[in-house]
PDB file of C-alpha atoms in Angstrom:
ATOM      1  CA  UNK A   1      -9.288  17.550  -7.863  1.00 96.00           C
ATOM      2  CA  UNK A   2     -10.519  20.821  -9.273  1.00 98.00           C
ATOM      3  CA  UNK A   3     -10.266  22.427 -12.731  1.00 98.00           C
ATOM      4  CA  UNK A   4     -10.594  26.203 -13.108  1.00 98.00           C
ATOM      5  CA  UNK A   5     -10.737  27.803 -16.560  1.00 98.00           C
ATOM      6  CA  UNK A   6      -9.591  31.420 -17.008  1.00 98.00           C
ATOM      7  CA  UNK A   7      -7.663  31.057 -13.755  1.00 98.00           C
ATOM      8  CA  UNK A   8      -5.710  34.313 -14.014  1.00 98.00           C
ATOM      9  CA  UNK A   9      -6.833  37.722 -15.218  1.00 98.00           C
ATOM     10  CA  UNK A  10      -6.034  38.011 -18.930  1.00 98.00           C
ATOM     11  CA  UNK A  11      -3.290  40.622 -18.509  1.00 98.00           C
ATOM     12  CA  UNK A  12      -1.471  38.630 -15.790  1.00 98.00           C
ATOM     13  CA  UNK A  13      -1.751  35.409 -17.779  1.00 98.00           C
ATOM     14  CA  UNK A  14      -0.423  37.004 -20.974  1.00 98.00           C
ATOM     15  CA  UNK A  15       2.560  38.480 -19.099  1.00 98.00           C
ATOM     16  CA  UNK A  16       3.541  35.007 -17.833  1.00 98.00           C
ATOM     17  CA  UNK A  17       2.742  33.326 -21.158  1.00 98.00           C
ATOM     18  CA  UNK A  18       5.089  35.692 -23.014  1.00 98.00           C
ATOM     19  CA  UNK A  19       7.904  34.739 -20.646  1.00 98.00           C
ATOM     20  CA  UNK A  20       7.281  30.997 -20.853  1.00 98.00           C
ATOM     21  CA  UNK A  21       6.763  30.871 -24.618  1.00 98.00           C
ATOM     22  CA  UNK A  22       9.297  33.588 -25.462  1.00 97.00           C
ATOM     23  CA  UNK A  23      12.912  33.302 -26.531  1.00 95.00           C
ATOM     24  CA  UNK A  24      14.630  34.690 -23.412  1.00 96.00           C
ATOM     25  CA  UNK A  25      14.072  31.970 -20.809  1.00 95.00           C
ATOM     26  CA  UNK A  26      16.742  29.303 -20.353  1.00 96.00           C
ATOM     27  CA  UNK A  27      15.446  25.728 -20.569  1.00 97.00           C
ATOM     28  CA  UNK A  28      17.306  22.765 -19.030  1.00 96.00           C
ATOM     29  CA  UNK A  29      17.187  19.400 -20.786  1.00 93.00           C
ATOM     30  CA  UNK A  30      15.896  16.488 -18.701  1.00 87.00           C
ATOM     31  CA  UNK A  31      16.653  12.951 -19.858  1.00 79.00           C
ATOM     32  CA  UNK A  32      13.400  11.649 -18.371  1.00 65.00           C
ATOM     33  CA  UNK A  33      10.045  13.104 -17.345  1.00 74.00           C
ATOM     34  CA  UNK A  34      10.097  11.304 -14.006  1.00 65.00           C
ATOM     35  CA  UNK A  35      12.099   8.847 -11.954  1.00 60.00           C
ATOM     36  CA  UNK A  36      10.164   5.821 -13.347  1.00 62.00           C
ATOM     37  CA  UNK A  37      11.057   6.361 -16.988  1.00 56.00           C
ATOM     38  CA  UNK A  38      13.678   4.560 -19.033  1.00 62.00           C
ATOM     39  CA  UNK A  39      12.261   5.222 -22.514  1.00 65.00           C
ATOM     40  CA  UNK A  40      14.344   6.994 -25.152  1.00 60.00           C
ATOM     41  CA  UNK A  41      11.456   9.236 -26.275  1.00 67.00           C
ATOM     42  CA  UNK A  42      10.616  10.299 -22.715  1.00 73.00           C
ATOM     43  CA  UNK A  43      12.325  13.679 -22.176  1.00 85.00           C
ATOM     44  CA  UNK A  44      11.429  17.328 -21.640  1.00 91.00           C
ATOM     45  CA  UNK A  45      12.821  20.737 -20.764  1.00 96.00           C
ATOM     46  CA  UNK A  46      12.247  22.613 -17.513  1.00 97.00           C
ATOM     47  CA  UNK A  47      13.102  25.890 -15.862  1.00 98.00           C
ATOM     48  CA  UNK A  48      13.030  25.748 -12.067  1.00 98.00           C
ATOM     49  CA  UNK A  49      11.785  28.965 -10.509  1.00 98.00           C
ATOM     50  CA  UNK A  50      11.808  27.791  -6.892  1.00 98.00           C
ATOM     51  CA  UNK A  51      13.034  24.718  -5.023  1.00 97.00           C
ATOM     52  CA  UNK A  52      13.008  25.473  -1.282  1.00 93.00           C
ATOM     53  CA  UNK A  53      14.169  28.985  -2.261  1.00 96.00           C
ATOM     54  CA  UNK A  54      14.079  31.174  -5.410  1.00 98.00           C
ATOM     55  CA  UNK A  55      16.374  29.932  -8.180  1.00 98.00           C
ATOM     56  CA  UNK A  56      15.424  32.066 -11.184  1.00 98.00           C
ATOM     57  CA  UNK A  57      15.463  35.726 -12.133  1.00 97.00           C
ATOM     58  CA  UNK A  58      11.864  35.170 -13.278  1.00 98.00           C
ATOM     59  CA  UNK A  59      10.649  34.000  -9.869  1.00 98.00           C
ATOM     60  CA  UNK A  60       9.446  37.440  -8.702  1.00 98.00           C
ATOM     61  CA  UNK A  61       7.155  38.034 -11.678  1.00 98.00           C
ATOM     62  CA  UNK A  62       5.566  34.585 -11.194  1.00 98.00           C
ATOM     63  CA  UNK A  63       5.286  35.245  -7.454  1.00 98.00           C
ATOM     64  CA  UNK A  64       3.509  38.555  -8.100  1.00 98.00           C
ATOM     65  CA  UNK A  65       1.207  37.466 -10.943  1.00 98.00           C
ATOM     66  CA  UNK A  66       0.384  33.879  -9.872  1.00 98.00           C
ATOM     67  CA  UNK A  67       1.703  32.557  -6.564  1.00 97.00           C
ATOM     68  CA  UNK A  68       0.463  35.553  -4.537  1.00 96.00           C
ATOM     69  CA  UNK A  69      -3.086  34.745  -5.714  1.00 93.00           C
ATOM     70  CA  UNK A  70      -2.946  31.184  -4.360  1.00 95.00           C
ATOM     71  CA  UNK A  71      -4.122  30.019  -0.945  1.00 94.00           C
ATOM     72  CA  UNK A  72      -0.943  28.445   0.425  1.00 96.00           C
ATOM     73  CA  UNK A  73       1.134  28.156   3.561  1.00 96.00           C
ATOM     74  CA  UNK A  74       4.509  27.303   2.014  1.00 96.00           C
ATOM     75  CA  UNK A  75       6.029  26.538  -1.383  1.00 97.00           C
ATOM     76  CA  UNK A  76       8.010  23.390  -2.061  1.00 97.00           C
ATOM     77  CA  UNK A  77       8.805  23.676  -5.778  1.00 98.00           C
ATOM     78  CA  UNK A  78       7.805  25.788  -8.777  1.00 98.00           C
ATOM     79  CA  UNK A  79       8.918  24.742 -12.240  1.00 98.00           C
ATOM     80  CA  UNK A  80       8.073  25.502 -15.829  1.00 98.00           C
ATOM     81  CA  UNK A  81       7.764  22.556 -18.211  1.00 98.00           C
ATOM     82  CA  UNK A  82       8.234  22.375 -21.970  1.00 98.00           C
ATOM     83  CA  UNK A  83       7.290  19.121 -23.707  1.00 96.00           C
ATOM     84  CA  UNK A  84       8.417  19.348 -27.361  1.00 95.00           C
ATOM     85  CA  UNK A  85       6.230  18.359 -30.293  1.00 95.00           C
ATOM     86  CA  UNK A  86       6.614  14.979 -31.909  1.00 94.00           C
ATOM     87  CA  UNK A  87       4.760  13.069 -34.618  1.00 95.00           C
ATOM     88  CA  UNK A  88       3.338  10.692 -32.022  1.00 94.00           C
ATOM     89  CA  UNK A  89       1.604  11.623 -28.783  1.00 95.00           C
ATOM     90  CA  UNK A  90       3.677  10.158 -25.953  1.00 91.00           C
ATOM     91  CA  UNK A  91       2.051   9.374 -22.610  1.00 92.00           C
ATOM     92  CA  UNK A  92       4.780   9.503 -19.989  1.00 91.00           C
ATOM     93  CA  UNK A  93       5.003   7.077 -17.066  1.00 89.00           C
ATOM     94  CA  UNK A  94       2.790   7.519 -14.014  1.00 92.00           C
ATOM     95  CA  UNK A  95       4.512   9.325 -11.154  1.00 93.00           C
ATOM     96  CA  UNK A  96       3.927  11.368  -8.021  1.00 95.00           C
ATOM     97  CA  UNK A  97       5.504  14.778  -7.498  1.00 95.00           C
ATOM     98  CA  UNK A  98       6.346  13.895  -3.874  1.00 95.00           C
ATOM     99  CA  UNK A  99       5.295  10.835  -1.857  1.00 94.00           C
ATOM    100  CA  UNK A 100       3.824  12.850   1.041  1.00 95.00           C
ATOM    101  CA  UNK A 101       0.372  14.359   0.680  1.00 96.00           C
ATOM    102  CA  UNK A 102       0.583  17.949  -0.591  1.00 97.00           C
ATOM    103  CA  UNK A 103      -1.154  20.358  -2.937  1.00 98.00           C
ATOM    104  CA  UNK A 104      -0.227  20.809  -6.578  1.00 98.00           C
ATOM    105  CA  UNK A 105      -1.294  23.262  -9.233  1.00 98.00           C
ATOM    106  CA  UNK A 106      -0.671  22.949 -12.952  1.00 98.00           C
ATOM    107  CA  UNK A 107      -1.400  25.990 -15.095  1.00 98.00           C
ATOM    108  CA  UNK A 108      -1.447  25.393 -18.854  1.00 99.00           C
ATOM    109  CA  UNK A 109       0.060  28.115 -21.065  1.00 98.00           C
ATOM    110  CA  UNK A 110      -1.183  26.885 -24.436  1.00 98.00           C
ATOM    111  CA  UNK A 111      -4.059  24.904 -25.864  1.00 98.00           C
ATOM    112  CA  UNK A 112      -2.889  21.714 -27.523  1.00 98.00           C
ATOM    113  CA  UNK A 113      -3.748  18.019 -27.683  1.00 98.00           C
ATOM    114  CA  UNK A 114      -1.505  17.196 -24.718  1.00 98.00           C
ATOM    115  CA  UNK A 115      -3.002  16.450 -21.319  1.00 98.00           C
ATOM    116  CA  UNK A 116      -2.514  15.392 -17.720  1.00 98.00           C
ATOM    117  CA  UNK A 117      -3.973  11.986 -16.837  1.00 98.00           C
ATOM    118  CA  UNK A 118      -4.489  10.370 -13.470  1.00 98.00           C
ATOM    119  CA  UNK A 119      -4.207   6.706 -12.505  1.00 96.00           C
ATOM    120  CA  UNK A 120      -8.023   6.373 -12.685  1.00 96.00           C
ATOM    121  CA  UNK A 121      -7.916   7.586 -16.342  1.00 97.00           C
ATOM    122  CA  UNK A 122      -9.360  11.025 -15.616  1.00 98.00           C
ATOM    123  CA  UNK A 123      -7.898  13.242 -18.333  1.00 98.00           C
ATOM    124  CA  UNK A 124      -7.433  17.017 -18.061  1.00 98.00           C
ATOM    125  CA  UNK A 125      -6.897  18.656 -21.453  1.00 98.00           C
ATOM    126  CA  UNK A 126      -4.227  21.326 -21.901  1.00 98.00           C
ATOM    127  CA  UNK A 127      -6.233  24.531 -22.352  1.00 98.00           C
ATOM    128  CA  UNK A 128      -4.679  27.981 -22.170  1.00 98.00           C
ATOM    129  CA  UNK A 129      -5.137  29.590 -18.717  1.00 98.00           C
ATOM    130  CA  UNK A 130      -6.683  26.428 -17.232  1.00 98.00           C
ATOM    131  CA  UNK A 131      -5.566  25.477 -13.730  1.00 98.00           C
ATOM    132  CA  UNK A 132      -5.637  21.968 -12.339  1.00 98.00           C
ATOM    133  CA  UNK A 133      -5.495  21.691  -8.543  1.00 98.00           C
ATOM    134  CA  UNK A 134      -4.899  18.238  -7.026  1.00 98.00           C
ATOM    135  CA  UNK A 135      -2.998  16.192  -4.474  1.00 98.00           C
ATOM    136  CA  UNK A 136       0.525  15.909  -5.926  1.00 97.00           C
ATOM    137  CA  UNK A 137       1.055  12.587  -4.135  1.00 97.00           C
ATOM    138  CA  UNK A 138      -1.586  10.984  -6.413  1.00 97.00           C
ATOM    139  CA  UNK A 139      -0.222   9.171  -9.467  1.00 96.00           C
ATOM    140  CA  UNK A 140      -0.519  11.126 -12.702  1.00 97.00           C
ATOM    141  CA  UNK A 141       1.208  11.422 -16.068  1.00 95.00           C
ATOM    142  CA  UNK A 142       2.060  14.114 -18.581  1.00 95.00           C
ATOM    143  CA  UNK A 143       2.249  14.030 -22.368  1.00 96.00           C
ATOM    144  CA  UNK A 144       3.877  15.921 -25.175  1.00 96.00           C
ATOM    145  CA  UNK A 145       1.716  17.204 -28.063  1.00 98.00           C
ATOM    146  CA  UNK A 146       1.419  16.707 -31.824  1.00 98.00           C
ATOM    147  CA  UNK A 147      -0.463  19.852 -32.882  1.00 98.00           C
ATOM    148  CA  UNK A 148       1.749  22.685 -31.563  1.00 98.00           C
ATOM    149  CA  UNK A 149       5.497  23.342 -31.325  1.00 97.00           C
ATOM    150  CA  UNK A 150       5.462  22.309 -27.658  1.00 98.00           C
ATOM    151  CA  UNK A 151       3.219  21.908 -24.613  1.00 98.00           C
ATOM    152  CA  UNK A 152       3.941  24.473 -21.872  1.00 98.00           C
ATOM    153  CA  UNK A 153       2.825  24.512 -18.235  1.00 98.00           C
ATOM    154  CA  UNK A 154       3.877  25.425 -14.729  1.00 98.00           C
ATOM    155  CA  UNK A 155       3.834  22.932 -11.859  1.00 98.00           C
ATOM    156  CA  UNK A 156       3.590  24.329  -8.327  1.00 98.00           C
ATOM    157  CA  UNK A 157       3.912  22.056  -5.282  1.00 98.00           C
ATOM    158  CA  UNK A 158       2.912  23.543  -1.938  1.00 98.00           C
ATOM    159  CA  UNK A 159       1.179  23.087   1.405  1.00 96.00           C
TER     160      UNK A 159
END
């Protein structure tokens, strides 16, 4: 696991942040944050940029400003996540992105009290332009936030 603050150059980050946190992108409602969840309060919104092939008009800008700067052989999935605010911080169920060993990157678009936590209780705070690189087959969990309108990030799975 590796955490890198100020992952992208400021101008590139702000370009992507304006897309993610702007009012033009279409968000899809998901009834659960992962396959293990059955809780009523466990939901989020996502926008899939890539799943075996490009699926979004925004894919190219993310490919140019972010993905092209990564050391990767092949992409599996790229998706934007939006976890809405609530009065209570909700820790979602532990999950893996895929069961086979692979690389994952989470880039946080805003600073808030949400976080990513691993099975061993290592917690990575959501800090603007912070990247978390890890094995996506390791169990981890997401959260919402209570001190901002929503928690925004991008999840990239690759080899």
